[in-house]
Coordinates of C-alpha atoms in Angstrom, one line a residue:
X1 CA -16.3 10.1 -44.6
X2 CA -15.5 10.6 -47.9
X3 CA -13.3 13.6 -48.6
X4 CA -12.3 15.2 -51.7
X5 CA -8.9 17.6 -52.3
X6 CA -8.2 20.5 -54.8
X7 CA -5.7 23.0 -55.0
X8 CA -4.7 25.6 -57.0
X9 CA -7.9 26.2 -59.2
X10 CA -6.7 30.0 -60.1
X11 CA -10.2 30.5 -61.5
X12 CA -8.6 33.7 -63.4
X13 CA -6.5 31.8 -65.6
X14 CA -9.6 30.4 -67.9
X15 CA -12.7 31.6 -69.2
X16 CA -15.2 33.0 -66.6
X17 CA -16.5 30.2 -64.5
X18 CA -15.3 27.3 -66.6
X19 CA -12.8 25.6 -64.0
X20 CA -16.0 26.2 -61.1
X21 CA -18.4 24.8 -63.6
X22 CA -15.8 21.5 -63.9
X23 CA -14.9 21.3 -60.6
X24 CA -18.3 21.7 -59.9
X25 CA -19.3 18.5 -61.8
X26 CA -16.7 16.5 -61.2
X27 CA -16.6 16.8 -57.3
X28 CA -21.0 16.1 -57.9
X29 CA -19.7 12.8 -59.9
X30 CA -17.4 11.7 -56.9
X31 CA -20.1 11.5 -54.3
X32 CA -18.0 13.2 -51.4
X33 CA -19.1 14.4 -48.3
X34 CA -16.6 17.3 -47.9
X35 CA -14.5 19.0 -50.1
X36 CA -10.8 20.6 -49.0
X37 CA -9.8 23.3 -50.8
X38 CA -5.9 24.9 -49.7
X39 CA -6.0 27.9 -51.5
X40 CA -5.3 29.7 -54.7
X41 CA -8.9 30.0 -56.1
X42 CA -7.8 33.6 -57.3
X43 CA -6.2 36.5 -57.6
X44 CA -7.9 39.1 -54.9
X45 CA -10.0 37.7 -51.7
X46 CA -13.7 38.5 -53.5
X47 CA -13.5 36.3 -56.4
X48 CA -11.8 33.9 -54.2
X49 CA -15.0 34.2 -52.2
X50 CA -17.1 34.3 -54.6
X51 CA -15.6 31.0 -56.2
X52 CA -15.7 29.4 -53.0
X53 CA -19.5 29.9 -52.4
X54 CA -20.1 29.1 -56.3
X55 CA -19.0 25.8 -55.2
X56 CA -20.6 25.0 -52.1
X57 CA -24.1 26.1 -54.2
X58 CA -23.2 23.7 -57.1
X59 CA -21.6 20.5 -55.2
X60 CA -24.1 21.1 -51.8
X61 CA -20.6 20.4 -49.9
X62 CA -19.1 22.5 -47.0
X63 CA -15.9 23.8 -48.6
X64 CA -13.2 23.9 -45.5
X65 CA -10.1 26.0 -46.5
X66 CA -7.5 28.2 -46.3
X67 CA -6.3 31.4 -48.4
X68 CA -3.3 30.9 -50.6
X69 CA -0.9 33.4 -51.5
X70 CA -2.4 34.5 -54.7
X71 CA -5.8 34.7 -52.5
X72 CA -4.3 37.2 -50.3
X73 CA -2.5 39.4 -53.6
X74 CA -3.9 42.8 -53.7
X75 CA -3.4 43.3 -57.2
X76 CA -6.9 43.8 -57.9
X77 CA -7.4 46.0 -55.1
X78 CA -3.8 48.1 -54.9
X79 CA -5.4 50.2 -51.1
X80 CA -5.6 46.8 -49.2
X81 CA -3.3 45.0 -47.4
X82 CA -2.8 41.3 -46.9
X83 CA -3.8 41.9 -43.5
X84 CA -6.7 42.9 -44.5
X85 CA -7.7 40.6 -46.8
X86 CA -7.0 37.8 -44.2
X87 CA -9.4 39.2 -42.1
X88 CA -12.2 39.0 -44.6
X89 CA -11.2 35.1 -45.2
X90 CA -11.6 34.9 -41.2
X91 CA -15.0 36.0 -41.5
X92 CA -16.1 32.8 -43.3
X93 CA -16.9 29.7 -41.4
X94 CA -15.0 27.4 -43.6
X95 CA -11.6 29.3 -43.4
X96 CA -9.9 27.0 -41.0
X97 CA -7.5 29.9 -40.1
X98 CA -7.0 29.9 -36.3
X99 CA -9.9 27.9 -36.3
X100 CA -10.7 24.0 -35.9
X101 CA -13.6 22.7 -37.7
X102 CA -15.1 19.4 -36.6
X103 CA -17.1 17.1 -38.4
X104 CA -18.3 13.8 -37.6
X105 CA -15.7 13.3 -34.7
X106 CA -12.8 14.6 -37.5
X107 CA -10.9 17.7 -36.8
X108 CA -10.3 20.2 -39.7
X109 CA -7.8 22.8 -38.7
X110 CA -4.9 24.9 -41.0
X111 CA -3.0 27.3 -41.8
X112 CA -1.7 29.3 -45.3
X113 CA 1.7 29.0 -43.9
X114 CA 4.6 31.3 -45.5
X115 CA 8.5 30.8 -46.6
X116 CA 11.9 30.4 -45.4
X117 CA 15.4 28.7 -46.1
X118 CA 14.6 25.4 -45.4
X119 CA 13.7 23.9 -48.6
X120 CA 17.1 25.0 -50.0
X121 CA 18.8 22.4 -48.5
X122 CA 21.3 25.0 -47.3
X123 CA 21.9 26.5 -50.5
X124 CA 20.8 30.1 -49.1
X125 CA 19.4 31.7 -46.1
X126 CA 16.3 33.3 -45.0
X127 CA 17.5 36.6 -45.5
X128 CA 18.3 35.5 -49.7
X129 CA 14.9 34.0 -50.0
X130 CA 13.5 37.1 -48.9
X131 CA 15.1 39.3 -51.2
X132 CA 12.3 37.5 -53.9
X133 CA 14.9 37.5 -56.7
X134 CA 16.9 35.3 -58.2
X135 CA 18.5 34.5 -61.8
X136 CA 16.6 37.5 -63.1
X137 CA 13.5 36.0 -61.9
X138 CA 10.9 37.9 -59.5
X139 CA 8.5 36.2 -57.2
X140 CA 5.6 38.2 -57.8
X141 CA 4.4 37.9 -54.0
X142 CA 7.2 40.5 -53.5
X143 CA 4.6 43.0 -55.2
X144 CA 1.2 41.9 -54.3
X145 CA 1.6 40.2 -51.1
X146 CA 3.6 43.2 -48.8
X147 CA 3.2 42.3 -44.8
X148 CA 3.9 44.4 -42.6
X149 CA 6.1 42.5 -41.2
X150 CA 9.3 40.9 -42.3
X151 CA 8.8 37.4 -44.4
X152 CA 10.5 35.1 -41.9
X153 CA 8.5 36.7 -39.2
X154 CA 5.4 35.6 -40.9
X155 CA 6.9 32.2 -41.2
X156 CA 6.9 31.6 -38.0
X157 CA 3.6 33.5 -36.8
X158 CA 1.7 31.0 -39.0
X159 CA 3.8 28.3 -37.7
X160 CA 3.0 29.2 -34.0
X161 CA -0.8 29.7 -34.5
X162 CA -0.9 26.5 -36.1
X163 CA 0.7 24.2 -33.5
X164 CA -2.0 26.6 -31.1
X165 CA -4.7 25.3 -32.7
X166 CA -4.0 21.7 -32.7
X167 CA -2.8 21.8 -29.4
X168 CA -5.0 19.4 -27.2
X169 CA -6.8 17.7 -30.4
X170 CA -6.6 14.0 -30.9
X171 CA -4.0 14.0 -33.6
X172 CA -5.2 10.7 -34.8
X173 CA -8.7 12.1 -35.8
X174 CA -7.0 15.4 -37.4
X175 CA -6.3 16.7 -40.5
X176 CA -4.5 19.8 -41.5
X177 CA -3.9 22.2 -44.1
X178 CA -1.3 24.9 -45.3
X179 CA -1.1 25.8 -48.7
X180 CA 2.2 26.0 -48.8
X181 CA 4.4 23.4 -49.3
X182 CA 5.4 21.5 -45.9
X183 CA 7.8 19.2 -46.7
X184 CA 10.9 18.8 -49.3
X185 CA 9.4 15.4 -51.0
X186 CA 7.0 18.2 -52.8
X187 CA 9.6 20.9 -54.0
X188 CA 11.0 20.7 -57.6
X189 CA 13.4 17.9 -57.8
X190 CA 16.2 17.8 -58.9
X191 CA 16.8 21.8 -57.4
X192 CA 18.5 22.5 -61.1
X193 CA 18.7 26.1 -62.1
X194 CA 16.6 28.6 -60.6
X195 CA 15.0 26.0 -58.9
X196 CA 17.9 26.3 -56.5
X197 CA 16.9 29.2 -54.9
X198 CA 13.0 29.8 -55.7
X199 CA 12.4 25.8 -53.8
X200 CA 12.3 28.1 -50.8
X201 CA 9.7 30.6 -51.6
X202 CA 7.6 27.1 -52.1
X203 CA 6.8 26.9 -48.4
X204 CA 9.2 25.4 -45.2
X205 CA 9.9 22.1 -43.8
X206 CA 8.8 23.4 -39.8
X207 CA 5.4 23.0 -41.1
X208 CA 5.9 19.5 -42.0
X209 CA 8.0 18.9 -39.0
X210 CA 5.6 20.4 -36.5
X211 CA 2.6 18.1 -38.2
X212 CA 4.7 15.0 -38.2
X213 CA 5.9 15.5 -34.0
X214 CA 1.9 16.3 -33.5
X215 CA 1.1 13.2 -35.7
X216 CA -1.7 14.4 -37.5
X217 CA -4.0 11.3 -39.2
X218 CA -3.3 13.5 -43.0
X219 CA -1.6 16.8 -44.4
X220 CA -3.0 18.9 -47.3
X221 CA -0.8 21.3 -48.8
X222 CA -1.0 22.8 -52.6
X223 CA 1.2 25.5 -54.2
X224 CA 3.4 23.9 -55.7
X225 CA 1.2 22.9 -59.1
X226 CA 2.3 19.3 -58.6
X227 CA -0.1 16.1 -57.8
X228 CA 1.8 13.8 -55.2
X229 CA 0.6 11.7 -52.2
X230 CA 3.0 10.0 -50.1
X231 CA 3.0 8.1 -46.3
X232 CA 5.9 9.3 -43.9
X233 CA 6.6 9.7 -40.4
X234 CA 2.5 8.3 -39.7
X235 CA 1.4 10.9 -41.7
X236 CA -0.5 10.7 -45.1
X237 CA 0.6 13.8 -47.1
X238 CA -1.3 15.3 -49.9
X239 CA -0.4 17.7 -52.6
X240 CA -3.7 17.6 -55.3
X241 CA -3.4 21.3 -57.2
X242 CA -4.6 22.0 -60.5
X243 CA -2.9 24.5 -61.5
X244 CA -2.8 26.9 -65.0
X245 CA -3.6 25.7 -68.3
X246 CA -0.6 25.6 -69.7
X247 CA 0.5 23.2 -67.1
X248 CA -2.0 20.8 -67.6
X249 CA -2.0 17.2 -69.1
X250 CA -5.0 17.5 -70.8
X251 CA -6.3 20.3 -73.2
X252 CA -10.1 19.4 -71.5
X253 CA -10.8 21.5 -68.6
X254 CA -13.2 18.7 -66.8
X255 CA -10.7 16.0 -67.8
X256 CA -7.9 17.9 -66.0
X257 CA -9.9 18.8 -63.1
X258 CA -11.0 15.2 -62.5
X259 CA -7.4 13.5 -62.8
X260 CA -6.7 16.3 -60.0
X261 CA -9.2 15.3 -57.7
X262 CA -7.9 13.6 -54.9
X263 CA -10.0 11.2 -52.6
X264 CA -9.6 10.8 -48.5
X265 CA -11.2 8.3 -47.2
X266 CA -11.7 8.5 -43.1

């Protein structure tokens, strides 16, 4: 099977429909038979949708994925909760939330996963990282994304569901997702300046810990706006986001979408 992995398309960052027309082609170019997609297609859960079936239409791939935190913002729709907007990602069969996903004797399974201390490297605790601020810097999840209940708490409630769901799966023939990142190889290195502190609102290192002790076959994370791959503890881990245009390499919107694509071959 021959997989294909993009992050971080934040579709509201360019020109209606450009980055789904390019990611659109270039995933048609690479002759895939799946595409993985770990959230951050938008700002509010309908365009996110609405991207998300613009691509399965265009490529005629099952998109498997799971909400990022920009996905879950209600800054488009100020009424809704995060809660709620989860619950209308459930509703579609290739949100691999508390769900597992088989294809062709591979499991699919994931989780967005949420933040904590750990990728600080003991520079602050949980309860700092909360707080969201730093270095007169906001996190903006601290106005769009409000849970109702407290951050760590819905660290570890992702954390729990998602060693549920791969309990009793042959970890060999797995593959899992967070958008967040799960492990500190993918934070901002060296942690200079603000990077210090906001390294932990990137994701936590229990979600990379939990998927190396299960010893899944690969990990997908994005979030982070970086492009790394790396082999560790028997586990093949994946970071392939896109990111916003003024991060990008290339001025061309195709050009920068294909040197994002990312290939898995099972």
């Amino acid at each position: 099977m021959r997989i294909g992995i993009i992050s971080d398309i934040h579709i509201d960052d360019s020109p209606d429909g450009v980055v789904a027309a390019a990611v659109i082609k270039a995933v048609r170019e690479a002759t895939l038979s799946l595409l993985l997609m770990p959230g951050d297609f938008s700002c509010g859960w309908r365009s996110s949708l609405a991207a998300i079936a613009r691509i399965e239409e265009g490529t005629g791939l099952r998109v498997l994925f799971v909400p990022g935190n920009h996905d879950l913002w209600n800054k488009l729709s100020p009424d809704e909760t995060p809660e709620f907007a989860q619950e209308q990602y459930a509703k579609h069969p290739g949100c691999l939330s508390g769900r597992v996903v088989t294809i062709d004797g591979w499991n699919f399974a994931g989780e967005t996963g949420w933040y904590d201390e750990t990728l600080t490297e003991g520079r602050f605790t949980a309860e700092q990282i909360a707080e969201m601020h730093y270095g007169g810097r906001t996190w903006q999840d601290s106005r769009f994304t409000r849970w109702k209940i407290p951050m760590i708490d819905k660290t570890d409630e992702y954390l729990h569901a998602l060693e549920a769901t791969l309990a009793g799966l042959d970890p060999k023939r797995t593959v899992a997702l967070t958008h967040v990142i799960p492990r500190l190889e993918f934070s901002v290195q060296p942690p200079e300046g603000i990077w210090t502190y906001f390294n932990g609102l990137l994701g936590s290192a229990r979600y990379g810990e939990l998927l190396a002790r299960v010893g899944v076959r690969a990990a997908v994370c994005g979030h982070v706006h970086y492009r790394k791959r790396f082999t560790a503890d028997g586990v093949e881990w994946i970071c392939a986001c896109l990111g916003t245009p003024n991060e990008w390499r290339n001025k061309d919107t195709l050009t920068e979408v294909r040197s994002s694509l990312s290939i898995l071959e099972l």
